[in-house]
CSV table of C-alpha atoms and ligand atoms in Angstrom, one decimal:
chain,number,residue,atom,x,y,z
R,2,UNK,CA,-42.9,24.5,-20.7
R,3,UNK,CA,-45.1,24.2,-18.4
R,4,UNK,CA,-46.1,21.1,-16.0
R,5,UNK,CA,-48.6,19.7,-13.6
R,6,UNK,CA,-45.6,18.7,-11.5
R,7,UNK,CA,-41.6,19.3,-11.8
R,8,UNK,CA,-39.5,16.8,-10.3
R,9,UNK,CA,-36.1,18.1,-9.7
R,10,UNK,CA,-33.8,14.8,-9.0
R,11,UNK,CA,-33.9,11.5,-11.3
R,12,UNK,CA,-33.0,9.0,-8.2
R,13,UNK,CA,-35.0,6.4,-6.3
R,14,UNK,CA,-37.1,8.8,-4.4
R,15,UNK,CA,-38.2,11.8,-8.2
R,16,UNK,CA,-38.9,8.1,-9.6
R,17,UNK,CA,-40.7,6.4,-7.5
R,18,UNK,CA,-43.6,9.8,-7.2
R,19,UNK,CA,-43.1,10.4,-11.1
R,20,UNK,CA,-44.3,6.7,-11.9
R,21,UNK,CA,-47.4,7.0,-9.8
R,22,UNK,CA,-47.8,9.7,-10.8
R,23,UNK,CA,-47.7,9.1,-14.9
R,24,UNK,CA,-49.3,6.2,-14.3
R,25,UNK,CA,-52.8,8.2,-13.5
R,26,UNK,CA,-52.3,10.5,-16.2
R,27,UNK,CA,-51.1,13.5,-14.5
R,28,UNK,CA,-47.8,15.9,-16.8
R,29,UNK,CA,-44.5,15.2,-15.3
R,30,UNK,CA,-41.2,17.1,-16.0
R,31,UNK,CA,-38.6,15.6,-14.3
R,32,UNK,CA,-34.9,17.0,-14.4
R,33,UNK,CA,-31.7,15.3,-14.0
R,34,UNK,CA,-28.3,17.1,-14.0
R,35,UNK,CA,-26.1,13.2,-14.5
R,36,UNK,CA,-25.8,12.3,-17.6
R,37,UNK,CA,-26.8,8.6,-16.7
R,38,UNK,CA,-27.6,6.7,-13.8
R,39,UNK,CA,-24.8,6.7,-11.5
R,40,UNK,CA,-22.6,3.5,-10.8
R,41,UNK,CA,-21.4,4.9,-7.0
R,42,UNK,CA,-22.9,2.6,-4.8
R,43,UNK,CA,-25.9,4.0,-3.1
R,44,UNK,CA,-27.7,1.5,-1.0
R,45,UNK,CA,-29.2,-1.6,-1.9
R,46,UNK,CA,-30.8,-2.8,0.3
R,47,UNK,CA,-34.7,-3.2,0.2
R,48,UNK,CA,-36.8,-3.7,3.0
R,49,UNK,CA,-39.9,-5.7,3.1
R,50,UNK,CA,-42.1,-2.6,3.2
R,51,UNK,CA,-40.5,-0.9,-0.1
R,52,UNK,CA,-41.2,-4.7,-1.3
R,53,UNK,CA,-45.1,-4.0,-0.2
R,54,UNK,CA,-44.9,-0.9,-2.2
R,55,UNK,CA,-43.6,-1.9,-5.4
R,56,UNK,CA,-46.1,-4.9,-5.5
R,57,UNK,CA,-48.8,-2.0,-4.6
R,58,UNK,CA,-47.4,-1.0,-7.8
R,59,UNK,CA,-47.0,-3.3,-9.9
R,60,UNK,CA,-43.8,-3.2,-10.4
R,61,UNK,CA,-42.7,-6.5,-7.9
R,62,UNK,CA,-42.1,-8.6,-11.2
R,63,UNK,CA,-39.4,-7.5,-12.8
R,64,UNK,CA,-38.0,-6.2,-9.7
R,65,UNK,CA,-37.9,-9.6,-8.7
R,66,UNK,CA,-36.0,-11.6,-10.8
R,67,UNK,CA,-33.4,-9.3,-10.8
R,68,UNK,CA,-32.5,-9.2,-7.0
R,69,UNK,CA,-31.6,-11.5,-4.7
R,70,UNK,CA,-33.4,-11.9,-1.4
R,71,UNK,CA,-32.1,-12.7,2.4
R,72,UNK,CA,-33.8,-13.0,5.6
R,73,UNK,CA,-31.0,-13.9,8.1
R,74,UNK,CA,-28.6,-11.6,9.4
R,75,UNK,CA,-25.7,-13.2,11.4
R,76,UNK,CA,-24.4,-10.9,14.5
R,77,UNK,CA,-20.8,-12.2,15.3
R,78,UNK,CA,-18.6,-10.0,18.4
R,79,UNK,CA,-14.5,-11.0,18.0
R,80,UNK,CA,-12.5,-10.6,20.8
R,81,UNK,CA,-8.5,-9.8,21.4
R,82,UNK,CA,-7.7,-13.4,19.3
R,83,UNK,CA,-10.3,-12.6,17.3
R,84,UNK,CA,-12.3,-15.3,18.3
R,85,UNK,CA,-15.9,-15.5,19.0
R,86,UNK,CA,-17.5,-14.0,21.8
R,87,UNK,CA,-21.3,-13.5,20.7
R,88,UNK,CA,-22.7,-15.5,17.3
R,89,UNK,CA,-26.5,-15.4,17.2
R,90,UNK,CA,-28.6,-13.9,14.4
R,91,UNK,CA,-32.3,-12.2,13.7
R,92,UNK,CA,-34.7,-13.7,11.5
R,93,UNK,CA,-37.3,-11.7,8.1
R,94,UNK,CA,-39.2,-14.9,9.0
R,95,UNK,CA,-40.9,-14.0,12.3
R,96,UNK,CA,-42.3,-10.7,10.4
R,97,UNK,CA,-45.4,-10.9,9.4
R,98,UNK,CA,-46.5,-12.8,5.9
R,99,UNK,CA,-45.7,-12.5,2.4
R,100,UNK,CA,-42.7,-10.5,3.5
R,101,UNK,CA,-40.1,-12.5,5.6
R,102,UNK,CA,-37.1,-11.2,3.6
R,103,UNK,CA,-35.3,-8.4,2.2
R,104,UNK,CA,-34.1,-8.0,-1.0
R,105,UNK,CA,-30.1,-7.0,-2.3
R,106,UNK,CA,-30.2,-5.1,-5.8
R,107,UNK,CA,-27.3,-2.6,-7.3
R,108,UNK,CA,-28.3,0.7,-7.0
R,109,UNK,CA,-28.2,2.1,-10.3
R,110,UNK,CA,-30.5,-1.4,-11.7
R,111,UNK,CA,-33.5,-0.1,-8.6
R,112,UNK,CA,-33.1,3.1,-10.6
R,113,UNK,CA,-32.9,1.3,-14.5
R,114,UNK,CA,-36.0,-0.5,-13.9
R,115,UNK,CA,-37.9,2.4,-12.3
R,116,UNK,CA,-37.1,5.1,-15.4
R,117,UNK,CA,-38.0,1.6,-17.7
R,118,UNK,CA,-41.0,2.1,-15.8
R,119,UNK,CA,-41.9,5.2,-16.3
R,120,UNK,CA,-40.8,6.3,-19.7
R,121,UNK,CA,-43.2,3.8,-20.8
R,122,UNK,CA,-46.0,6.6,-20.3
R,123,UNK,CA,-46.5,9.7,-22.5
R,124,UNK,CA,-46.9,12.2,-19.7
R,125,UNK,CA,-43.6,12.3,-19.0
R,126,UNK,CA,-40.5,14.3,-19.6
R,127,UNK,CA,-37.0,13.8,-18.9
R,128,UNK,CA,-34.7,16.7,-19.3
R,129,UNK,CA,-31.2,15.4,-18.6
R,130,UNK,CA,-28.3,16.6,-18.3
R,131,UNK,CA,-30.6,19.2,-17.0
R,132,UNK,CA,-29.3,21.4,-13.7
R,133,UNK,CA,-32.5,23.4,-11.9
R,134,UNK,CA,-31.6,25.7,-10.9
R,135,UNK,CA,-33.9,28.5,-9.2
R,136,UNK,CA,-37.6,28.5,-8.7
R,137,UNK,CA,-40.2,32.3,-8.4
R,138,UNK,CA,-44.0,32.2,-8.5
R,139,UNK,CA,-44.5,28.9,-9.8
R,140,UNK,CA,-41.7,29.4,-12.7
R,141,UNK,CA,-38.7,26.7,-12.7
R,142,UNK,CA,-35.5,28.3,-13.6
R,143,UNK,CA,-32.7,25.5,-15.5
R,144,UNK,CA,-30.0,25.0,-17.7
R,145,UNK,CA,-29.2,22.9,-20.4
R,146,UNK,CA,-25.9,22.8,-22.1
R,147,UNK,CA,-25.8,26.3,-23.1
R,148,UNK,CA,-29.4,26.8,-22.7
R,149,UNK,CA,-31.9,28.4,-19.9
R,150,UNK,CA,-35.4,26.5,-20.2
R,151,UNK,CA,-38.5,27.7,-17.7
R,152,UNK,CA,-40.6,25.8,-16.5
R,153,UNK,CA,-43.9,26.7,-15.7
R,154,UNK,CA,-45.5,24.4,-12.5
R,155,UNK,CA,-48.4,23.3,-10.1
R,156,UNK,CA,-46.6,21.8,-7.8
R,157,UNK,CA,-42.5,20.9,-7.5
R,158,UNK,CA,-41.3,18.3,-5.9
R,159,UNK,CA,-37.3,18.9,-5.2
R,160,UNK,CA,-35.9,15.4,-5.2
R,161,UNK,CA,-32.3,16.3,-5.5
R,162,UNK,CA,-31.0,14.8,-2.6
R,163,UNK,CA,-28.8,15.9,0.7
R,164,UNK,CA,-27.8,19.1,-0.6
R,165,UNK,CA,-31.1,19.9,-2.3
R,166,UNK,CA,-31.4,23.9,-3.8
R,167,UNK,CA,-35.7,23.6,-3.6
R,168,UNK,CA,-34.7,23.3,-0.1
R,169,UNK,CA,-33.1,25.5,0.5
R,170,UNK,CA,-35.1,28.5,-2.3
R,171,UNK,CA,-37.7,27.5,0.0
R,172,UNK,CA,-36.7,28.7,2.8
R,173,UNK,CA,-37.0,25.2,4.8
R,174,UNK,CA,-34.2,24.8,7.2
R,175,UNK,CA,-32.6,21.2,8.5
R,176,UNK,CA,-30.3,19.8,11.2
R,177,UNK,CA,-27.7,18.1,10.4
R,178,UNK,CA,-25.4,15.5,12.6
R,179,UNK,CA,-21.6,14.4,11.2
R,180,UNK,CA,-20.6,11.0,12.9
R,181,UNK,CA,-17.2,10.4,13.6
R,182,UNK,CA,-16.7,7.1,11.1
R,183,UNK,CA,-16.8,7.0,7.9
R,184,UNK,CA,-16.7,3.8,5.9
R,185,UNK,CA,-15.1,1.9,2.9
R,186,UNK,CA,-17.7,-0.1,1.1
R,187,UNK,CA,-16.9,-2.2,-2.0
R,188,UNK,CA,-18.0,-5.6,-3.7
R,189,UNK,CA,-16.6,-8.6,-5.4
R,190,UNK,CA,-17.4,-12.1,-5.9
R,191,UNK,CA,-18.7,-14.0,-3.5
R,192,UNK,CA,-17.0,-17.1,-1.0
R,193,UNK,CA,-20.2,-19.2,-1.4
R,194,UNK,CA,-20.8,-18.3,2.3
R,195,UNK,CA,-21.9,-15.5,2.6
R,196,UNK,CA,-25.6,-16.5,1.5
R,197,UNK,CA,-27.2,-13.8,4.5
R,198,UNK,CA,-26.4,-11.0,5.9
R,199,UNK,CA,-23.2,-10.7,8.7
R,200,UNK,CA,-22.2,-8.0,10.8
R,201,UNK,CA,-18.4,-8.9,12.7
R,202,UNK,CA,-17.3,-6.5,14.9
R,203,UNK,CA,-14.4,-6.3,17.1
R,204,UNK,CA,-13.8,-3.1,19.9
R,205,UNK,CA,-12.8,-1.3,16.9
R,206,UNK,CA,-13.6,-2.3,13.9
R,207,UNK,CA,-17.0,-3.2,11.6
R,208,UNK,CA,-17.1,-5.5,8.6
R,209,UNK,CA,-20.4,-6.1,7.0
R,210,UNK,CA,-21.4,-8.2,4.1
R,211,UNK,CA,-24.6,-8.6,2.5
R,212,UNK,CA,-24.6,-10.7,-0.7
R,213,UNK,CA,-25.8,-9.3,-3.7
R,214,UNK,CA,-27.3,-10.9,-7.7
R,215,UNK,CA,-24.2,-12.6,-9.9
R,216,UNK,CA,-23.1,-14.4,-6.6
R,217,UNK,CA,-21.2,-10.7,-5.8
R,218,UNK,CA,-21.4,-10.1,-2.0
R,219,UNK,CA,-21.5,-6.0,-1.0
R,220,UNK,CA,-18.8,-4.8,1.6
R,221,UNK,CA,-18.5,-2.0,4.0
R,222,UNK,CA,-15.3,-1.5,6.5
R,223,UNK,CA,-15.8,1.5,9.3
R,224,UNK,CA,-12.8,3.9,9.8
R,225,UNK,CA,-12.1,6.5,11.9
R,226,UNK,CA,-12.8,9.9,10.9
R,227,UNK,CA,-9.9,11.4,8.8
R,228,UNK,CA,-8.6,8.0,8.3
R,229,UNK,CA,-9.1,7.1,4.7
R,230,UNK,CA,-6.1,8.9,2.8
R,231,UNK,CA,-3.8,7.3,5.4
R,232,UNK,CA,-5.3,3.8,4.5
R,233,UNK,CA,-4.4,5.2,0.9
R,234,UNK,CA,-1.1,5.2,1.1
R,235,UNK,CA,-0.7,2.2,2.5
R,236,UNK,CA,-0.8,-1.5,-0.1
R,237,UNK,CA,-4.0,-3.3,-1.1
R,238,UNK,CA,-2.6,-5.7,1.2
R,239,UNK,CA,-3.3,-3.7,4.3
R,240,UNK,CA,-7.3,-4.0,3.2
R,241,UNK,CA,-7.2,-7.3,2.0
R,242,UNK,CA,-5.4,-8.1,5.7
R,243,UNK,CA,-7.9,-6.1,7.0
R,244,UNK,CA,-10.9,-8.0,5.6
R,245,UNK,CA,-9.3,-11.8,6.1
R,246,UNK,CA,-8.4,-11.6,10.1
R,247,UNK,CA,-12.5,-10.9,10.4
R,248,UNK,CA,-13.7,-13.0,7.8
R,249,UNK,CA,-10.9,-15.5,6.9
R,250,UNK,CA,-13.5,-17.1,3.7
R,251,UNK,CA,-13.0,-13.6,2.1
R,252,UNK,CA,-9.5,-15.0,1.2
R,253,UNK,CA,-8.7,-15.3,-2.0
R,254,UNK,CA,-11.7,-12.9,-2.6
R,255,UNK,CA,-10.9,-9.4,-1.2
R,256,UNK,CA,-7.8,-10.3,-3.8
R,257,UNK,CA,-9.7,-9.6,-6.6
R,258,UNK,CA,-10.4,-5.6,-5.6
R,259,UNK,CA,-7.0,-4.7,-7.6
R,260,UNK,CA,-7.1,-1.0,-7.0
R,261,UNK,CA,-7.8,1.8,-4.2
R,262,UNK,CA,-10.6,3.5,-6.8
R,263,UNK,CA,-12.8,0.8,-6.9
R,264,UNK,CA,-13.3,1.1,-3.2
R,265,UNK,CA,-15.3,3.9,-2.4
R,266,UNK,CA,-15.3,6.0,0.8
R,267,UNK,CA,-19.1,6.6,2.7
R,268,UNK,CA,-19.5,9.8,4.6
R,269,UNK,CA,-22.7,8.8,6.2
R,270,UNK,CA,-24.7,11.8,8.0
R,271,UNK,CA,-27.8,12.3,10.1
R,272,UNK,CA,-30.1,15.4,8.4
R,273,UNK,CA,-33.8,15.8,8.4
R,274,UNK,CA,-35.1,19.1,7.3
R,275,UNK,CA,-37.9,21.0,9.8
R,276,UNK,CA,-40.9,20.7,7.5
R,277,UNK,CA,-41.2,18.0,4.6
R,278,UNK,CA,-43.6,20.4,2.4
R,279,UNK,CA,-44.5,24.3,1.6
R,280,UNK,CA,-47.1,26.1,0.2
R,281,UNK,CA,-47.3,23.6,-3.6
R,282,UNK,CA,-43.5,22.4,-3.3
R,283,UNK,CA,-42.2,19.2,-1.3
R,284,UNK,CA,-39.3,18.1,-0.6
R,285,UNK,CA,-38.9,14.2,-0.6
R,286,UNK,CA,-35.8,11.2,0.1
R,287,UNK,CA,-33.0,12.9,1.3
R,288,UNK,CA,-33.7,15.7,0.8
R,289,UNK,CA,-36.4,16.0,2.8
R,290,UNK,CA,-34.0,13.6,5.0
R,291,UNK,CA,-31.0,11.1,5.2
R,292,UNK,CA,-30.5,8.6,8.2
R,293,UNK,CA,-27.3,6.4,8.7
R,294,UNK,CA,-27.2,2.8,6.6
R,295,UNK,CA,-26.5,0.7,9.6
R,296,UNK,CA,-30.1,0.0,9.0
R,297,UNK,CA,-29.4,0.5,5.6
R,298,UNK,CA,-32.9,2.6,5.9
R,299,UNK,CA,-31.9,6.0,3.5
R,300,UNK,CA,-32.8,4.3,-0.4
R,301,UNK,CA,-36.2,2.3,1.4
R,302,UNK,CA,-37.6,5.3,3.8
R,303,UNK,CA,-37.4,8.1,-0.2
R,304,UNK,CA,-39.3,5.2,-1.5
R,305,UNK,CA,-42.4,4.9,0.7
R,306,UNK,CA,-42.3,9.5,1.5
R,307,UNK,CA,-42.3,9.5,-2.6
R,308,UNK,CA,-45.3,6.3,-2.2
R,309,UNK,CA,-47.2,8.7,0.3
R,310,UNK,CA,-46.7,12.1,-1.0
R,311,UNK,CA,-48.1,10.5,-5.3
R,312,UNK,CA,-50.4,8.9,-3.9
R,313,UNK,CA,-51.7,12.1,-2.1
R,314,UNK,CA,-51.2,14.0,-4.9
R,315,UNK,CA,-53.1,12.1,-7.1
R,316,UNK,CA,-56.3,11.8,-4.8
R,317,UNK,CA,-55.7,16.1,-4.7
R,318,UNK,CA,-56.0,16.0,-8.3
R,319,UNK,CA,-58.7,13.7,-8.8
R,320,UNK,CA,-60.4,15.7,-5.7
R,321,UNK,CA,-60.0,18.9,-6.8
R,322,UNK,CA,-59.0,19.9,-3.7
R,323,UNK,CA,-55.9,22.9,-2.6
R,324,UNK,CA,-52.1,23.0,-1.6
R,325,UNK,CA,-53.3,23.0,1.8
R,326,UNK,CA,-54.1,18.7,1.4
R,327,UNK,CA,-50.2,18.2,1.1
R,328,UNK,CA,-49.4,18.6,4.8
R,329,UNK,CA,-50.8,15.5,5.5
R,330,UNK,CA,-47.9,13.6,3.6
R,331,UNK,CA,-45.5,15.0,6.2
R,332,UNK,CA,-48.1,14.0,8.6
R,333,UNK,CA,-47.9,10.6,7.2
R,334,UNK,CA,-44.4,10.1,6.9
R,335,UNK,CA,-42.7,12.7,9.1
R,336,UNK,CA,-43.4,10.6,12.5
R,337,UNK,CA,-42.6,7.4,10.1
R,338,UNK,CA,-39.0,8.8,9.6
R,339,UNK,CA,-38.1,9.4,13.1
R,340,UNK,CA,-38.6,6.7,14.5
R,341,UNK,CA,-36.5,5.3,11.8
R,342,UNK,CA,-33.6,7.5,12.5
R,343,UNK,CA,-34.0,7.1,16.3
R,344,UNK,CA,-32.3,3.1,15.0
R,345,UNK,CA,-30.1,3.6,12.8
R,346,UNK,CA,-28.7,6.4,15.0
R,347,UNK,CA,-28.3,3.7,17.8
R,348,UNK,CA,-26.8,1.4,15.2
R,349,UNK,CA,-24.3,3.8,14.1
R,350,UNK,CA,-23.3,5.0,17.7
R,351,UNK,CA,-23.4,0.8,18.7
R,352,UNK,CA,-20.9,0.6,16.0
R,353,UNK,CA,-18.9,3.4,15.7
R,354,UNK,CA,-17.7,4.2,19.1
R,355,UNK,CA,-14.6,2.2,19.8
R,356,UNK,CA,-13.3,0.6,23.2
R,357,UNK,CA,-13.2,-2.7,25.2
R,358,UNK,CA,-15.6,-1.1,27.3
R,359,UNK,CA,-18.0,0.0,24.5
R,360,UNK,CA,-17.5,-3.5,23.0
R,361,UNK,CA,-18.4,-5.4,26.7
R,362,UNK,CA,-21.8,-3.2,26.7
R,363,UNK,CA,-22.6,-3.6,23.3
R,364,UNK,CA,-22.1,-7.6,23.3
R,365,UNK,CA,-24.5,-7.3,26.5
R,366,UNK,CA,-26.8,-5.4,24.6
R,367,UNK,CA,-27.0,-7.8,22.3
R,368,UNK,CA,-27.3,-10.9,24.0
R,369,UNK,CA,-30.5,-9.1,25.9
R,370,UNK,CA,-31.5,-8.4,22.8
R,371,UNK,CA,-31.2,-11.8,20.6
R,372,UNK,CA,-32.8,-13.6,24.0
R,373,UNK,CA,-35.7,-11.9,24.1
R,374,UNK,CA,-37.9,-12.6,21.4
R,375,UNK,CA,-40.1,-10.0,21.6
R,376,UNK,CA,-37.9,-7.1,21.8
R,377,UNK,CA,-35.5,-8.5,18.0
R,378,UNK,CA,-39.1,-8.7,16.9
R,379,UNK,CA,-40.3,-5.2,17.9
R,380,UNK,CA,-36.3,-4.2,16.2
R,381,UNK,CA,-37.3,-6.6,13.2
R,382,UNK,CA,-40.3,-5.1,12.3
R,383,UNK,CA,-39.5,-1.8,13.0
R,384,UNK,CA,-36.7,-1.4,10.1
R,385,UNK,CA,-38.3,-4.2,8.1
R,386,UNK,CA,-41.3,-0.6,8.3
R,387,UNK,CA,-44.4,-2.7,7.9
R,388,UNK,CA,-45.4,-0.8,10.4
R,389,UNK,CA,-44.3,0.9,14.2
R,390,UNK,CA,-44.4,-1.4,17.3
R,391,UNK,CA,-43.2,1.0,20.4
R,392,UNK,CA,-41.1,0.5,22.7
R,393,UNK,CA,-41.8,0.3,26.2
R,394,UNK,CA,-39.7,1.2,29.7
R,395,UNK,CA,-40.2,-2.2,30.6
R,396,UNK,CA,-38.1,-3.3,26.8
R,397,UNK,CA,-35.5,-0.6,28.7
R,398,UNK,CA,-35.4,-2.4,31.3
R,399,UNK,CA,-35.2,-5.6,29.6
R,400,UNK,CA,-32.1,-4.6,27.7
R,401,UNK,CA,-29.6,-4.9,31.2
R,402,UNK,CA,-31.8,-8.3,32.8
R,403,UNK,CA,-32.7,-11.2,31.0
R,404,UNK,CA,-36.3,-12.6,30.8
R,405,UNK,CA,-38.1,-14.2,27.9
R,406,UNK,CA,-41.6,-13.7,26.5
R,407,UNK,CA,-43.4,-15.5,23.3
R,408,UNK,CA,-46.5,-15.2,21.2
R,409,UNK,CA,-44.6,-12.4,18.8
R,410,UNK,CA,-46.4,-12.2,15.6
R,411,UNK,CA,-49.8,-11.7,16.4
R,412,UNK,CA,-48.4,-8.3,18.3
R,413,UNK,CA,-46.5,-7.0,15.1
R,414,UNK,CA,-49.9,-8.1,13.1
R,415,UNK,CA,-52.0,-5.5,15.6
R,416,UNK,CA,-48.8,-2.6,14.5
R,417,UNK,CA,-49.0,-2.8,10.9
R,418,UNK,CA,-49.3,-0.7,8.7
R,419,UNK,CA,-52.2,-1.2,6.3
R,420,UNK,CA,-54.3,0.9,3.5
R,421,UNK,CA,-56.0,3.8,6.0
R,422,UNK,CA,-52.6,4.2,7.9
R,423,UNK,CA,-50.3,4.6,4.5
R,424,UNK,CA,-53.3,6.8,3.3
R,425,UNK,CA,-55.2,8.3,6.3
R,426,UNK,CA,-56.7,11.3,4.4
R,427,UNK,CA,-58.6,9.2,1.9
R,428,UNK,CA,-61.2,9.1,5.0
R,429,UNK,CA,-61.5,12.4,5.0
R,430,UNK,CA,-62.0,12.8,1.3
R,431,UNK,CA,-64.5,10.0,1.4
E,9,FAD,C1,-22.2,5.2,-0.1
E,9,FAD,C2,-24.1,5.2,-0.1
E,9,FAD,C3,-24.8,3.9,0.7
E,9,FAD,C4,-25.9,3.6,1.0
E,9,FAD,N1,-25.9,2.5,1.1
E,9,FAD,C5,-27.7,2.6,2.0
E,9,FAD,C6,-28.1,1.2,1.8
E,9,FAD,O1,-28.2,0.4,1.7
E,9,FAD,N2,-29.7,1.3,1.8
E,9,FAD,C7,-31.1,2.5,1.7
E,9,FAD,O2,-31.7,2.6,2.4
E,9,FAD,N3,-29.8,3.8,1.9
E,9,FAD,C8,-28.3,3.5,1.7
E,9,FAD,N4,-28.0,4.6,1.2
E,9,FAD,C9,-28.8,6.0,1.0
E,9,FAD,C10,-29.6,6.1,-0.6
E,9,FAD,O3,-28.7,6.6,-0.8
E,9,FAD,C11,-30.5,7.3,-0.2
E,9,FAD,O4,-31.1,7.8,0.7
E,9,FAD,C12,-31.4,7.7,-2.0
E,9,FAD,O5,-30.6,7.3,-2.8
E,9,FAD,C13,-32.0,8.3,-2.0
E,9,FAD,O6,-32.5,9.0,-2.9
E,9,FAD,P1,-33.3,10.3,-3.7
E,9,FAD,O7,-33.7,10.2,-4.2
E,9,FAD,O8,-33.5,11.0,-1.9
E,9,FAD,O9,-31.6,11.0,-3.4
E,9,FAD,P2,-30.4,10.9,-4.6
E,9,FAD,O10,-30.4,9.2,-5.0
E,9,FAD,O11,-28.7,11.7,-4.0
E,9,FAD,O12,-30.5,11.0,-6.0
E,9,FAD,C14,-30.6,12.8,-6.4
E,9,FAD,C15,-30.6,12.7,-8.1
E,9,FAD,O13,-31.0,14.1,-7.9
E,9,FAD,C16,-29.7,14.9,-9.1
E,9,FAD,N5,-29.7,16.5,-8.5
E,9,FAD,C17,-28.7,16.6,-7.7
E,9,FAD,N6,-29.4,18.3,-7.6
E,9,FAD,C18,-29.4,18.5,-8.8
E,9,FAD,C19,-30.0,19.5,-9.5
E,9,FAD,N7,-29.8,20.5,-9.4
E,9,FAD,N8,-30.8,19.5,-10.8
E,9,FAD,C20,-31.1,18.4,-11.5
E,9,FAD,N9,-30.8,17.5,-10.4
E,9,FAD,C21,-30.2,17.4,-9.2
E,9,FAD,C22,-28.9,13.9,-8.7
E,9,FAD,O14,-28.4,13.9,-9.5
E,9,FAD,C23,-29.6,12.4,-8.4
E,9,FAD,O15,-29.6,11.5,-9.4
E,9,FAD,C24,-26.8,4.6,0.8
E,9,FAD,C25,-26.2,6.5,1.1
E,9,FAD,C26,-24.7,6.4,0.4
E,9,FAD,C27,-24.1,7.9,-0.4
């Protein structure tokens, strides 16, 4: 078999880049080792930049009829008696119009919708289940059932997640950090009060709640590293009690979770490949970068990187440019990833450490952040992915010394990524 672009992995990253390419008539073969779309929770929060990219790709309609949206995230810090020490909120409505909300859609639905779109094009071939094993001189070796197959390619994209074999075969090193905590995650029918995001923390506990379509709620609960086995030995009442004590409205709802098997363990890691590109090889999504899930960014970065690489490959084919132009993808996307990776890491540290003194410092910093319009706007704007508004030395001072500023929206627009920021190589290729 032979193809122009060979994609390893049919996750959100692989499917996004495949859709861009086949829409422009480029020949794509994708291998996916799993026989199905996967029912495990693997990210549902869709940030504003990703929503903008869905609109550019012409798939906004099919997604917007399936997802549920929210624009507020309420933050609570509870004391030892589980009484609020701080309750405040941040609002996506302060972002530049029209992307003033985030959306929630189960991961398998996101993949199902992308797959449905991509399958409409004749230049797309999906080999599933089939496993990529190795590559040699522009040929990929794959295993499909008992059969071994070879695919000759012009470009290969490693989109097969954190344990990328393409990355390994290309000899690209990665940096990896494992956190001192894990999360339990489960979804169940939501009480009426869960209409937006909630982050609830005590000196040693954290619960996050986000509304899902069809009246469900996604929950994530922080546990210490290694505690999972001990938790699973407890009756489910132990689990229910933790949830209900932090968010009493969950009583009568969390009990619909009937077995431990329904509760998934989520292990946060931060991992960054030293390069995203080598010759005619590119890495996207978790194969290139994986971030702490606190800010709900991994899937978004995967889609945003796939969009960038897809647009670049289209231009390389249409303008007959060589492999050396592939590095534009890394130049655009890597600095965005670094910025989001740092924010996600900070979120992980803020809630991951325990103790009264740590909670006091976190509560103070949160108060300063929530009381300072510019700082809060910068934080929200940056996690939205719509642009990057740099933090200044003055901002660090603000975190320890209260000051109020106004007129934030105009500056957001100044830092918002336009088409020339998303696809800057086009100016050189004109
Ligand atoms: C529990 C959990 C919760 C998360 N929550 C969020 C969230 O709320 N928001 C967010 O933005 N992100 C979240 N993330 C991160 C997000 O899921 C990932 O960043 C995103 O799915 C990465 O997509 P991907 O396509 O790069 O990789 P993957 O989704 O890992 O897809 C890779 C695909 O490649 C296939 N594959 C692997 N090896 C081979 C091979 N050798 N041959 C063929 N196929 C292969 C796999 O079967 C898989 O389908 C979460 C992740 C986890 C694990």
